[in-house]
Amino acid sequence: MIEEGSKSSKAMVEKRQLFMEMRAQNFDVIRLSTYRTACKLRFVQKRCNLHLVDVWNMIEAFRDNGLSTLDHNAEINVSRLETILSSIFYQLNKRLPTTHQINVDQSIGLLLNFIVATYDSEGHGKLTVFAMKAMLATMCGGKILDKLRYIFSQISDSNGVMIFAKFDQFLREVLKLPTAVFEGPSFGYTEHSVRTCFPQQKILLNTFLDVLMADPPPQCLVWLPLMHRLANVENVFHPVECSYCQSESMMGFRYRCQQCHGYQLCQSCFWRGHASGPHSNQHQMKEHSSWKSPAKKLSHAISKSLGCMPIGEPPHPVFPEAAERPQDLVHTSTLESPSRLDEEHRLIARYAARLAAEASNSTQCPPTDLSFNFDANKQQRQLIAELENKNREILQEIQRLRLEHEQASQPTPEKAQQNPTLLAELRLLRHRKDELERRMSALQESRRELMVQLEGLMRLLKDEEQKQATQTGGSPHSSPSHSAGCTMPMPIRSTSAGSTPTHTPQDCLAGVGDDVLDAFSQGVPRNLRNDLLVAADSITNTMSSLVKELHSVDDGLEEEEEHMRNGRDKVSSLKHSGKRHSTPSY
């Protein structure tokens, strides 16, 4: 009795541990419910090490544990759920390097208690297969596009059309996640959630992706893409000072006010609603997830003004309308596909599963077949032992190649002096790029000043024409050149109140370019429209040529850096080739 009481108290402590740690993060000070929910679920994801499990590894785990053949409404008990989570995290540790191994038992305990608290709050000890798939596919790592494709394969029919009842079931299950982190009032399930997402009748895969990946997405799921954006910007650095906390740099999101010039906030200040000076929380803010240098911003703005911007890519690729079976989903990225080492682990696991299945079937066979089954099982055990020995040899070889690669990649004085000419040219190109950026900034400032001067000249010209038209009789069509006795220019009124200047327009144009001086050289001002257009075209052409020259310098830098990386890539390619030759295929 004492032992059972200690186990129950320990389970209660483990059940509360994750929520106590989440409360210690003080996420409730975030004023916006969308960011608050996304931050809480991201914390649960990282604390349970689910961010290390890709969605494709999760799908493979579902297949290996026989969940792909079960009905969505079938129920599994907590003990089987714990077995499934154990296989997921033990396979994860096999993929991770030895220096980054996770605590499997702790991850299983935290995630198991969170799932039970979310989907079995009444303590029945069971949950449906669909609820577990929806939760793990949503909370694991990977791209949101791949997750939504898998979810659509679970809620569509054989013709690739979404079943509204299954999507409604998916919303019921996935919206229990915000409720579990105490955000149910903002993102709880309602009976109208399905129709607010899809008012139309026939929904195919591309329409499903368009709606859920739109900006903004449906209100009930607005936290899902934000959670993925949080994961992508956690290590993004912005060399900008926060206008409120005066921090000299920012990590994560950066927010720029659309009304206050140059007013920027870090994500901590924006989430907490801090404001200073004329800025208000009611002002519209733009979220930035990356940092661009002033030169790149200027190049982008000029290219956009000249119509040179490339057409934006769609939010997701267009998939065929034919239905995709869950077991036929393929990983489209070769960089993220399972390695040969993972395939060998899965091969061993399949052999073991087949051995266990045949062993269970052997109990139902007649006694005359016992000797045959025993011999077959013995051969299979020998084969598994051979495969495990080969696997250990491969792991040792991989470790040896990794150590050699690390030793070869360490910089030495001899490597640094291999090509001093190339390094000198690279430094020269960087210096030239810096000069071009400074020159571009100076030209933009000159352009701004010139436009201000031209605007003032246009006002002076308009006032002079109206004044001379008034003196010639008030006719708007009369020209100053047809008025007798008006060969001398009239004084121009100053823009400052209470002053009466006595100088002529030519005196006001001291220090201005020849185009403007020619416009007033005849004594009678002419229309400056063509001169202004010529000056503006000249400025635009100059800035465009500077952008092209800056891009050419960037291309030269990339070619030089690619040439320097080729030498380092040779060592890596040799190591990978050695790895391929040492890995047997089956």
XYZ file of C-alpha atoms in Angstrom:
586
model
C 0.000 0.000 0.000
C 2.828 2.377 0.814
C 4.499 1.592 -2.501
C 1.287 2.218 -4.458
C 0.812 5.526 -2.655
C 4.341 6.636 -3.485
C 3.825 5.738 -7.151
C 0.579 7.705 -7.350
C 2.145 10.731 -5.660
C 5.097 10.538 -8.039
C 2.750 10.380 -11.019
C 0.870 13.414 -9.687
C 4.119 15.366 -9.349
C 5.179 14.437 -12.882
C 1.748 15.425 -14.168
C 2.051 18.891 -12.669
C 5.742 19.372 -13.466
C 5.298 20.557 -17.073
C 2.541 23.026 -16.175
C 4.520 24.376 -13.219
C 7.540 24.968 -15.455
C 5.326 26.664 -18.039
C 3.848 28.993 -15.416
C 7.371 29.891 -14.295
C 8.026 31.294 -17.804
C 5.420 34.003 -17.098
C 3.807 33.786 -20.537
C 0.594 35.326 -19.177
C 2.140 38.824 -19.320
C 1.876 38.669 -23.135
C -1.132 40.827 -23.960
C -2.070 39.213 -27.308
C -3.718 35.788 -26.997
C -2.305 34.555 -30.326
C 1.311 35.099 -29.271
C 0.552 33.842 -25.769
C -0.877 30.554 -27.061
C 1.906 30.034 -29.594
C 4.603 30.658 -26.959
C 3.053 28.199 -24.508
C 2.704 25.418 -27.079
C 6.219 26.063 -28.357
C 7.487 25.677 -24.783
C 5.663 22.332 -24.418
C 7.046 21.194 -27.776
C 10.651 21.971 -26.819
C 10.370 20.732 -23.241
C 9.108 17.338 -24.458
C 11.761 17.277 -27.261
C 9.037 16.976 -29.915
C 10.744 19.690 -31.974
C 13.524 17.168 -32.699
C 11.099 14.651 -34.251
C 10.308 15.474 -37.879
C 6.782 14.901 -39.172
C 8.107 12.220 -41.540
C 9.669 10.360 -38.612
C 6.336 10.652 -36.826
C 4.479 9.137 -39.805
C 7.002 6.294 -39.871
C 6.431 5.710 -36.162
C 2.668 5.488 -36.782
C 3.271 2.821 -39.433
C 5.741 0.811 -37.372
C 3.308 0.702 -34.438
C 0.392 -0.440 -36.595
C -1.667 2.747 -36.278
C -2.104 3.205 -40.035
C -4.388 0.180 -40.249
C -6.550 1.082 -37.254
C -9.845 2.945 -37.485
C -9.734 6.575 -36.374
C -12.335 5.964 -33.702
C -10.513 2.954 -32.261
C -9.330 3.466 -28.693
C -5.907 2.716 -27.241
C -5.026 2.581 -23.575
C -2.339 4.575 -21.804
C 0.092 1.647 -21.655
C 0.102 1.282 -25.432
C 0.439 5.036 -25.812
C 3.517 4.884 -23.604
C 4.933 2.118 -25.830
C 4.416 4.263 -28.932
C 6.106 7.269 -27.330
C 9.000 5.050 -26.235
C 9.593 3.870 -29.802
C 9.482 7.505 -31.045
C 12.089 8.823 -28.601
C 14.372 5.775 -28.713
C 14.476 6.056 -32.513
C 15.213 9.768 -32.087
C 18.246 9.020 -29.904
C 19.545 6.664 -32.583
C 19.460 9.506 -35.118
C 21.085 12.053 -32.812
C 24.865 12.219 -32.317
C 26.216 10.851 -29.063
C 26.918 14.357 -27.751
C 23.270 15.446 -28.143
C 21.394 12.507 -26.641
C 18.142 13.297 -24.822
C 16.738 11.922 -21.582
C 14.259 9.450 -23.048
C 12.470 8.543 -19.807
C 11.919 12.173 -18.861
C 10.621 13.069 -22.346
C 8.220 10.114 -22.319
C 6.915 11.006 -18.862
C 6.339 14.690 -19.631
C 4.657 14.081 -22.986
C 2.535 11.189 -21.716
C 1.200 13.275 -18.833
C 0.481 16.215 -21.147
C -1.447 14.011 -23.611
C -3.453 12.364 -20.837
C -4.263 15.738 -19.253
C -5.336 17.098 -22.663
C -7.362 14.209 -24.077
C -8.336 12.136 -21.007
C -9.253 14.734 -18.439
C -12.022 12.477 -17.057
C -9.570 9.661 -16.312
C -10.942 6.868 -18.514
C -7.421 5.723 -19.358
C -8.103 5.642 -23.129
C -8.006 7.962 -26.136
C -8.801 7.581 -29.821
C -6.237 6.882 -32.526
C -7.250 10.013 -34.427
C -6.776 12.234 -31.357
C -3.253 10.905 -30.829
C -2.349 11.311 -34.532
C -3.729 14.859 -34.680
C -1.872 15.893 -31.512
C 1.519 14.382 -32.398
C 1.388 15.508 -36.048
C 0.608 19.074 -34.916
C 3.141 19.324 -32.086
C 6.114 17.573 -33.741
C 8.834 19.334 -35.710
C 8.957 19.858 -39.466
C 7.364 22.161 -42.018
C 3.769 23.249 -41.665
C 3.165 22.352 -45.323
C 4.116 18.712 -44.711
C 1.954 18.573 -41.591
C -1.096 19.945 -43.388
C -0.618 17.473 -46.257
C -0.611 14.579 -43.799
C -3.633 15.920 -41.922
C -5.550 16.302 -45.203
C -4.755 12.683 -46.082
C -6.437 11.683 -42.809
C -9.628 13.694 -43.362
C -10.219 13.174 -47.116
C -11.941 10.399 -49.049
C -10.585 8.152 -51.805
C -11.243 10.880 -54.410
C -9.124 13.481 -52.600
C -12.107 15.512 -51.344
C -12.206 16.707 -47.753
C -14.861 15.142 -45.529
C -16.375 17.944 -43.444
C -17.272 15.625 -40.580
C -13.643 14.497 -40.269
C -12.371 18.069 -40.465
C -14.818 18.955 -37.704
C -13.385 16.057 -35.701
C -9.875 17.330 -36.366
C -10.806 20.785 -35.080
C -12.315 19.250 -31.945
C -9.068 17.420 -31.203
C -6.504 20.033 -32.189
C -8.292 22.898 -30.413
C -7.927 20.975 -27.158
C -4.247 22.005 -27.239
C -4.923 25.730 -26.555
C -7.423 24.668 -23.909
C -4.764 22.523 -22.225
C -2.510 25.592 -21.834
C -5.408 27.676 -20.419
C -6.264 29.536 -23.657
C -9.633 27.907 -24.243
C -11.659 31.173 -24.102
C -9.720 32.524 -27.081
C -9.330 29.394 -29.236
C -11.900 26.904 -28.027
C -14.001 24.769 -30.367
C -17.385 26.000 -31.568
C -19.979 24.431 -33.844
C -19.412 27.161 -36.445
C -15.647 26.679 -36.682
C -15.825 24.459 -39.774
C -17.968 26.822 -41.836
C -15.882 29.835 -40.861
C -12.862 28.032 -42.343
C -14.529 26.593 -45.469
C -17.851 28.101 -46.505
C -17.729 26.282 -49.870
C -18.780 22.672 -50.376
C -15.981 20.840 -52.261
C -12.494 21.202 -50.754
C -9.450 19.691 -52.470
C -5.852 19.620 -51.240
C -4.706 22.895 -52.811
C -7.762 24.771 -51.511
C -7.164 23.295 -48.062
C -3.555 24.524 -48.100
C -4.540 27.948 -49.486
C -6.959 28.574 -46.622
C -4.845 27.288 -43.728
C -1.612 28.906 -45.014
C -3.229 32.245 -45.883
C -2.281 35.524 -44.228
C -4.194 35.663 -41.972
C -5.324 32.047 -41.512
C -8.715 31.115 -39.981
C -9.130 32.692 -36.577
C -9.447 29.425 -34.671
C -6.075 28.179 -36.051
C -4.159 31.463 -36.202
C -1.758 30.211 -33.504
C -0.558 27.244 -35.608
C 1.488 29.093 -38.280
C 2.683 31.547 -35.620
C 4.150 28.653 -33.618
C 6.174 27.646 -36.692
C 7.314 31.229 -37.282
C 8.474 31.381 -33.666
C 10.614 28.318 -34.252
C 12.182 29.912 -37.346
C 13.133 33.254 -35.726
C 14.404 32.114 -32.335
C 18.035 32.617 -33.431
C 17.528 35.583 -35.802
C 19.655 38.608 -34.821
C 18.678 42.227 -35.567
C 21.430 44.862 -35.050
C 18.843 47.507 -34.136
C 18.194 49.372 -30.900
C 14.813 48.919 -29.238
C 13.050 52.277 -28.892
C 11.633 51.354 -25.460
C 14.126 49.233 -23.513
C 17.123 50.748 -25.367
C 18.591 47.281 -25.980
C 21.244 47.569 -28.687
C 20.205 44.352 -30.453
C 17.162 42.143 -30.842
C 16.598 38.400 -31.076
C 13.501 36.860 -32.609
C 10.815 39.126 -34.062
C 11.271 42.854 -34.721
C 8.325 45.261 -34.915
C 8.348 48.595 -36.790
C 5.664 51.238 -36.301
C 3.914 52.323 -39.493
C 3.184 55.817 -38.155
C 6.174 56.794 -35.991
C 9.296 57.184 -38.114
C 12.154 54.937 -36.991
C 10.268 53.556 -33.987
C 11.081 49.858 -33.486
C 10.367 47.433 -30.653
C 11.823 44.080 -29.700
C 9.406 41.185 -29.335
C 9.487 41.314 -25.538
C 8.417 44.978 -25.401
C 5.814 44.601 -28.144
C 4.259 41.485 -26.599
C 3.946 43.277 -23.258
C 2.415 46.421 -24.783
C 5.229 48.837 -23.916
C 5.235 52.240 -25.624
C 7.128 55.495 -25.231
C 7.026 59.023 -26.635
C 4.381 59.739 -29.268
C 4.002 56.033 -30.036
C 0.792 54.298 -28.976
C -0.295 50.678 -28.788
C -3.076 51.570 -31.198
C -0.587 52.244 -33.996
C -0.202 49.633 -36.691
C 3.007 47.588 -36.347
C 4.749 45.512 -39.000
C 6.394 42.235 -37.977
C 9.878 41.493 -39.338
C 11.467 38.047 -39.104
C 14.800 38.921 -40.769
C 17.306 41.753 -41.028
C 18.423 43.489 -44.221
C 21.303 45.937 -44.449
C 20.558 49.520 -45.615
C 22.278 48.811 -48.941
C 20.034 45.824 -49.622
C 16.955 47.842 -48.617
C 17.940 50.622 -51.024
C 18.616 48.135 -53.805
C 15.246 46.496 -53.161
C 13.400 49.830 -53.176
C 15.057 51.039 -56.399
C 14.516 47.721 -58.171
C 10.871 47.819 -57.115
C 10.457 51.403 -58.357
C 12.052 50.519 -61.703
C 9.812 47.478 -62.149
C 12.686 44.994 -61.843
C 11.278 42.982 -58.950
C 10.784 39.253 -59.614
C 7.341 37.760 -59.288
C 6.744 36.446 -55.767
C 6.625 32.709 -55.237
C 3.306 31.095 -54.247
C 2.871 30.208 -50.553
C 3.023 26.498 -51.411
C 3.590 24.309 -54.485
C 0.562 23.150 -56.430
C -0.077 19.447 -55.802
C -2.028 17.073 -58.065
C -5.699 16.785 -57.265
C -5.530 12.977 -57.051
C -5.883 11.569 -53.554
C -2.705 10.808 -51.585
C -2.700 7.744 -49.390
C -1.033 8.340 -46.003
C 1.445 5.510 -46.483
C 2.425 6.830 -49.936
C 3.380 10.320 -48.800
C 6.985 10.895 -49.802
C 9.487 13.372 -48.464
C 10.083 15.884 -51.281
C 13.317 17.238 -49.798
C 16.355 15.021 -50.279
C 18.219 16.825 -47.527
C 15.651 15.781 -44.941
C 15.088 12.183 -46.152
C 16.039 9.354 -43.766
C 19.660 8.335 -44.023
C 20.902 4.874 -44.815
C 21.658 4.376 -41.134
C 17.998 5.005 -40.282
C 16.945 2.545 -42.983
C 19.143 -0.132 -41.410
C 17.591 0.524 -38.012
C 14.133 0.189 -39.513
C 15.169 -2.985 -41.318
C 16.305 -4.515 -38.033
C 13.057 -3.399 -36.356
C 10.984 -4.975 -39.142
C 12.885 -8.242 -38.874
C 12.281 -8.234 -35.119
C 8.570 -7.478 -35.618
C 8.282 -10.252 -38.189
C 10.079 -12.624 -35.835
C 7.675 -11.751 -33.032
C 4.667 -12.170 -35.332
C 5.832 -15.561 -36.548
C 6.609 -16.616 -33.001
C 3.057 -15.772 -31.981
C 1.668 -17.606 -34.997
C 3.760 -20.662 -34.197
C 1.722 -21.257 -31.051
C -1.308 -21.881 -33.258
C 0.479 -24.324 -35.612
C 0.228 -28.140 -35.291
C 2.904 -29.857 -33.187
C 4.451 -31.372 -36.324
C 5.587 -27.880 -37.456
C 7.350 -26.919 -34.233
C 10.767 -28.128 -35.367
C 10.478 -26.269 -38.660
C 9.440 -23.020 -36.934
C 12.254 -23.422 -34.443
C 14.841 -23.767 -37.221
C 13.404 -20.769 -39.062
C 13.458 -18.641 -35.912
C 17.028 -19.684 -35.216
C 18.107 -18.609 -38.699
C 16.333 -15.290 -38.317
C 17.984 -14.667 -34.956
C 21.365 -15.384 -36.529
C 20.566 -12.961 -39.339
C 19.547 -10.266 -36.856
C 22.755 -10.810 -34.884
C 24.814 -10.444 -38.085
C 22.966 -7.252 -38.998
C 23.529 -5.796 -35.534
C 27.267 -6.579 -35.731
C 27.481 -4.877 -39.116
C 25.561 -1.941 -37.735
C 28.031 -1.546 -34.849
C 30.929 -1.655 -37.322
C 29.264 1.041 -39.433
C 28.751 3.248 -36.368
C 32.413 2.865 -35.417
C 33.482 3.743 -38.954
C 31.206 6.805 -38.963
C 32.715 7.948 -35.666
C 36.228 7.495 -37.041
C 35.429 9.439 -40.210
C 33.820 12.184 -38.148
C 36.944 12.574 -36.009
C 39.146 12.677 -39.102
C 36.883 15.256 -40.674
C 36.995 17.455 -37.561
C 40.783 17.212 -37.469
C 41.048 18.028 -41.171
C 38.654 20.976 -40.905
C 40.636 22.682 -38.120
C 42.401 25.795 -39.485
C 46.210 25.752 -39.565
C 48.738 28.454 -40.470
C 49.698 26.506 -43.596
C 46.063 26.453 -44.837
C 45.656 30.156 -44.175
C 48.661 30.940 -46.370
C 47.781 28.641 -49.285
C 46.454 31.390 -51.552
C 47.384 34.885 -50.316
C 46.520 36.421 -53.713
C 42.968 35.184 -53.518
C 42.582 36.529 -49.988
C 43.941 39.928 -51.057
C 41.498 40.116 -53.966
C 38.666 39.183 -51.667
C 39.597 41.955 -49.210
C 39.826 44.405 -52.134
C 36.354 43.440 -53.327
C 34.910 43.873 -49.852
C 36.548 47.293 -49.569
C 35.105 48.287 -52.933
C 31.662 47.105 -51.859
C 31.846 49.234 -48.692
C 32.853 52.265 -50.776
C 29.931 51.725 -53.138
C 27.505 51.468 -50.235
C 28.819 54.735 -48.761
C 28.623 56.409 -52.163
C 25.071 55.166 -52.668
C 23.995 56.527 -49.293
C 25.549 59.913 -50.114
C 23.823 60.002 -53.501
C 20.474 59.211 -51.973
C 20.906 62.043 -49.485
C 21.862 64.383 -52.357
C 18.843 63.217 -54.301
C 16.560 64.029 -51.370
C 18.029 67.514 -51.015
C 17.718 68.120 -54.756
C 14.070 67.089 -54.780
C 13.370 69.473 -51.892
C 15.036 72.307 -53.845
C 13.113 71.490 -57.018
C 9.857 71.454 -55.089
C 10.637 74.914 -53.729
C 11.443 76.175 -57.211
C 8.133 74.882 -58.508
C 6.295 76.817 -55.800
C 8.264 79.985 -56.655
C 7.489 79.556 -60.323
C 3.784 79.049 -59.686
C 3.574 82.136 -57.423
C 5.406 84.246 -60.016
C 3.100 83.165 -62.846
C -0.024 83.896 -60.789
C 1.325 87.295 -59.752
C 2.178 88.375 -63.289
C -1.168 87.046 -64.545
C -2.901 89.243 -61.961
C -0.912 92.310 -63.034
C -1.790 91.825 -66.718
C -5.509 91.964 -66.066
C -6.353 88.761 -64.217
C -6.511 86.588 -67.348
C -5.173 83.139 -66.661
C -4.226 82.716 -70.328
C -2.125 85.863 -70.649
C 1.623 85.364 -70.851
C 4.107 87.561 -69.042
C 6.124 87.840 -72.235
C 3.276 89.814 -73.932
C 3.072 92.499 -71.242
C 4.847 95.730 -71.943
C 7.330 96.975 -69.430
C 7.781 93.560 -67.767
C 11.230 92.709 -69.008
C 12.626 92.659 -65.467
C 11.596 89.806 -63.125
C 9.357 90.666 -60.239
C 10.385 90.145 -56.609
C 9.374 86.792 -55.144
C 7.565 86.530 -51.829
C 9.528 84.708 -49.156
C 8.070 81.622 -47.504
C 8.756 83.026 -44.030
C 6.063 85.226 -42.578
C 6.766 88.908 -41.932
C 9.760 89.321 -44.306
C 9.865 91.154 -47.663
C 12.960 90.221 -49.692
C 14.330 92.498 -52.401
C 16.499 90.010 -54.301
C 15.582 88.553 -57.710
C 14.853 84.899 -58.595
C 18.383 84.556 -59.925
C 19.725 85.421 -56.472
C 17.509 82.719 -54.946
C 19.068 80.122 -57.260
C 22.637 80.601 -56.136
C 24.340 77.238 -55.935
C 21.658 75.409 -57.972
C 22.483 73.350 -61.121
C 22.706 74.679 -64.687
C 19.303 73.235 -65.693
C 17.540 75.390 -63.132
C 19.628 78.484 -63.951
C 18.811 78.131 -67.662
C 15.132 78.114 -66.787
C 15.429 81.688 -65.364
C 18.162 83.015 -67.676
C 15.746 84.873 -70.043
C 14.270 87.034 -67.301
C 10.846 85.468 -67.792
C 10.337 82.096 -66.053
C 9.334 79.202 -68.303
C 7.695 75.880 -67.476
C 10.159 73.638 -65.592
C 8.196 70.391 -66.110
C 10.611 69.010 -68.728
C 13.676 70.120 -66.732
C 12.356 68.408 -63.606
C 11.648 65.215 -65.522
C 15.150 65.242 -67.004
C 16.690 65.739 -63.566
C 14.582 62.963 -62.044
C 15.475 60.571 -64.888
C 19.154 61.371 -64.451
C 18.975 60.639 -60.729
C 17.098 57.361 -61.314
C 19.586 56.218 -63.975
C 22.502 56.977 -61.676
C 20.981 55.010 -58.801
C 20.158 52.104 -61.153
C 23.745 51.914 -62.389
C 24.985 51.908 -58.796
C 22.612 49.045 -57.942
C 23.916 47.030 -60.916
C 27.504 47.711 -59.871
C 26.727 46.682 -56.270
C 25.118 43.469 -57.510
C 28.176 42.745 -59.654
C 30.389 43.150 -56.582
C 28.101 40.793 -54.609
C 28.337 38.225 -57.433
C 32.113 38.528 -57.437
C 32.224 38.013 -53.689
C 30.007 34.939 -53.950
C 32.228 33.465 -56.710
C 35.376 34.074 -54.655
C 33.826 32.567 -51.532
C 32.577 29.557 -53.546
C 36.089 29.078 -54.920
C 37.527 29.102 -51.370
C 34.884 26.613 -50.175
C 35.708 24.149 -52.947
C 38.943 23.234 -51.224
C 37.187 22.579 -47.946
C 34.398 20.584 -49.648
C 36.913 18.133 -51.105
C 37.697 16.777 -47.641
C 33.989 16.471 -46.825
C 33.239 14.698 -50.127
C 36.050 12.230 -49.495
C 34.605 11.471 -46.064
C 31.104 10.959 -47.432
C 32.428 8.733 -50.211
C 34.241 6.670 -47.619
C 31.014 6.438 -45.640
C 29.069 5.201 -48.685
C 31.637 2.533 -49.506
C 31.637 1.279 -45.939
C 27.816 0.982 -45.637
C 26.389 -2.302 -46.950
C 23.034 -2.306 -48.744
C 20.376 -4.907 -48.356
